[in-house]
Amino acid sequence: TDKAKIGAGQDYIARNRVYDYVKAVTVAANTLPDIDGCLKKRMGICQDLAALTAALLRLQGIPTVFVIGYADNNYHAWNMILTDGEWVLYDPTAAVTGGREAEYTVERYY
């Protein structure tokens, strides 16, 4: 089912990826998400994790949006996933780090 596919994708990201704290403080502005690097190194920053999530779920036919904006006051990337006719927010960075979700403000989406 779609819910099972979504759960499996979310579980895969949460269990098999870590947040790259070094990249987070050294990444250059306007850097694109690096799905290949995230797969190879098993780590990434928010945009890598959200892009990987979008790719995994889209490959399974699940409509998923890659979103960029702000989580509280921090520039951030996350996903919106269509499930049961409703768009649901999913933050893979929060899942990987055990962090909490925040107040999200959308700047743009893909």
Short mmCIF file of C-alpha atoms in Angstrom, two decimals:
data_model
loop_
_atom_site.label_atom_id
_atom_site.label_comp_id
_atom_site.label_asym_id
_atom_site.label_seq_id
_atom_site.Cartn_x
_atom_site.Cartn_y
_atom_site.Cartn_z
CA THR A 1 0.00 0.00 0.00
CA ASP A 2 1.06 3.64 -0.28
CA LYS A 3 1.18 3.95 3.51
CA ALA A 4 3.49 0.92 3.72
CA LYS A 5 5.76 2.39 1.01
CA ILE A 6 5.89 5.74 2.82
CA GLY A 7 6.64 4.06 6.14
CA ALA A 8 9.37 1.92 4.59
CA GLY A 9 10.98 4.96 2.94
CA GLN A 10 10.88 6.98 6.15
CA ASP A 11 12.24 4.06 8.16
CA TYR A 12 15.07 3.53 5.65
CA ILE A 13 16.19 7.17 5.91
CA ALA A 14 15.92 7.28 9.71
CA ARG A 15 17.84 4.02 10.25
CA ASN A 16 20.44 4.26 7.51
CA ARG A 17 21.52 7.90 7.34
CA VAL A 18 23.13 10.33 9.76
CA TYR A 19 23.27 14.09 9.77
CA ASP A 20 26.55 15.54 8.47
CA TYR A 21 27.33 18.24 11.04
CA VAL A 22 30.64 19.13 9.37
CA LYS A 23 29.01 19.72 5.99
CA ALA A 24 26.29 21.77 7.69
CA VAL A 25 28.82 24.39 8.83
CA THR A 26 31.07 24.26 5.76
CA VAL A 27 28.60 24.04 2.87
CA ALA A 28 28.74 26.90 0.36
CA ALA A 29 25.65 28.96 -0.39
CA ASN A 30 23.55 27.77 -3.35
CA THR A 31 24.89 24.20 -3.13
CA LEU A 32 22.52 21.70 -4.71
CA PRO A 33 21.36 18.57 -2.88
CA ASP A 34 23.72 15.61 -3.32
CA ILE A 35 21.69 12.40 -3.45
CA ASP A 36 24.61 10.32 -4.75
CA GLY A 37 26.89 11.59 -1.97
CA CYS A 38 24.21 10.95 0.63
CA LEU A 39 23.83 7.37 -0.61
CA LYS A 40 27.58 6.72 -0.79
CA LYS A 41 28.60 8.40 2.49
CA ARG A 42 25.38 7.43 4.31
CA MET A 43 25.12 10.99 5.59
CA GLY A 44 23.95 14.40 4.46
CA ILE A 45 22.47 17.72 5.45
CA CYS A 46 18.79 18.60 5.37
CA GLN A 47 18.64 19.21 1.62
CA ASP A 48 20.39 15.90 0.87
CA LEU A 49 18.08 13.94 3.17
CA ALA A 50 14.94 15.63 1.80
CA ALA A 51 16.04 15.13 -1.82
CA LEU A 52 16.82 11.45 -1.14
CA THR A 53 13.43 11.00 0.52
CA ALA A 54 11.67 12.63 -2.43
CA ALA A 55 13.55 10.43 -4.91
CA LEU A 56 12.84 7.20 -3.00
CA LEU A 57 9.14 7.90 -2.62
CA ARG A 58 8.66 9.25 -6.14
CA LEU A 59 10.24 6.05 -7.51
CA GLN A 60 7.49 4.18 -5.66
CA GLY A 61 4.80 6.38 -7.25
CA ILE A 62 4.19 8.43 -4.10
CA PRO A 63 3.71 12.14 -4.86
CA THR A 64 6.39 13.89 -2.79
CA VAL A 65 7.49 17.51 -2.79
CA PHE A 66 10.98 18.75 -1.89
CA VAL A 67 10.44 21.94 0.13
CA ILE A 68 12.90 24.71 1.03
CA GLY A 69 12.19 27.40 3.58
CA TYR A 70 12.59 27.94 7.29
CA ALA A 71 12.14 25.69 10.30
CA ASP A 72 11.68 28.23 13.05
CA ASN A 73 14.45 30.72 12.06
CA ASN A 74 16.79 28.21 10.39
CA TYR A 75 17.09 27.76 6.63
CA HIS A 76 15.96 24.19 6.03
CA ALA A 77 14.64 21.54 3.62
CA TRP A 78 11.91 18.96 4.22
CA ASN A 79 9.17 17.05 2.37
CA MET A 80 5.45 17.11 1.82
CA ILE A 81 4.01 13.67 1.04
CA LEU A 82 0.56 13.00 -0.42
CA THR A 83 -1.16 10.32 1.61
CA ASP A 84 -4.89 9.56 1.71
CA GLY A 85 -5.56 12.67 -0.39
CA GLU A 86 -3.82 14.97 2.09
CA TRP A 87 -0.36 16.57 2.01
CA VAL A 88 1.55 15.62 5.16
CA LEU A 89 4.78 17.26 6.32
CA TYR A 90 7.75 14.96 6.85
CA ASP A 91 11.12 16.24 8.08
CA PRO A 92 13.78 13.57 7.45
CA THR A 93 16.39 15.63 9.33
CA ALA A 94 14.28 15.50 12.49
CA ALA A 95 13.87 11.75 11.98
CA VAL A 96 17.63 11.21 11.55
CA THR A 97 18.74 13.46 14.42
CA GLY A 98 15.93 12.65 16.81
CA GLY A 99 15.12 16.34 16.77
CA ARG A 100 11.77 17.92 17.07
CA GLU A 101 9.70 19.33 14.28
CA ALA A 102 9.41 23.10 14.13
CA GLU A 103 7.27 25.86 12.73
CA TYR A 104 7.80 25.58 8.99
CA THR A 105 7.62 28.44 6.51
CA VAL A 106 7.78 27.56 2.82
CA GLU A 107 10.02 29.60 0.52
CA ARG A 108 9.88 27.36 -2.55
CA TYR A 109 9.28 23.75 -3.52
CA TYR A 110 10.13 21.26 -6.23
#
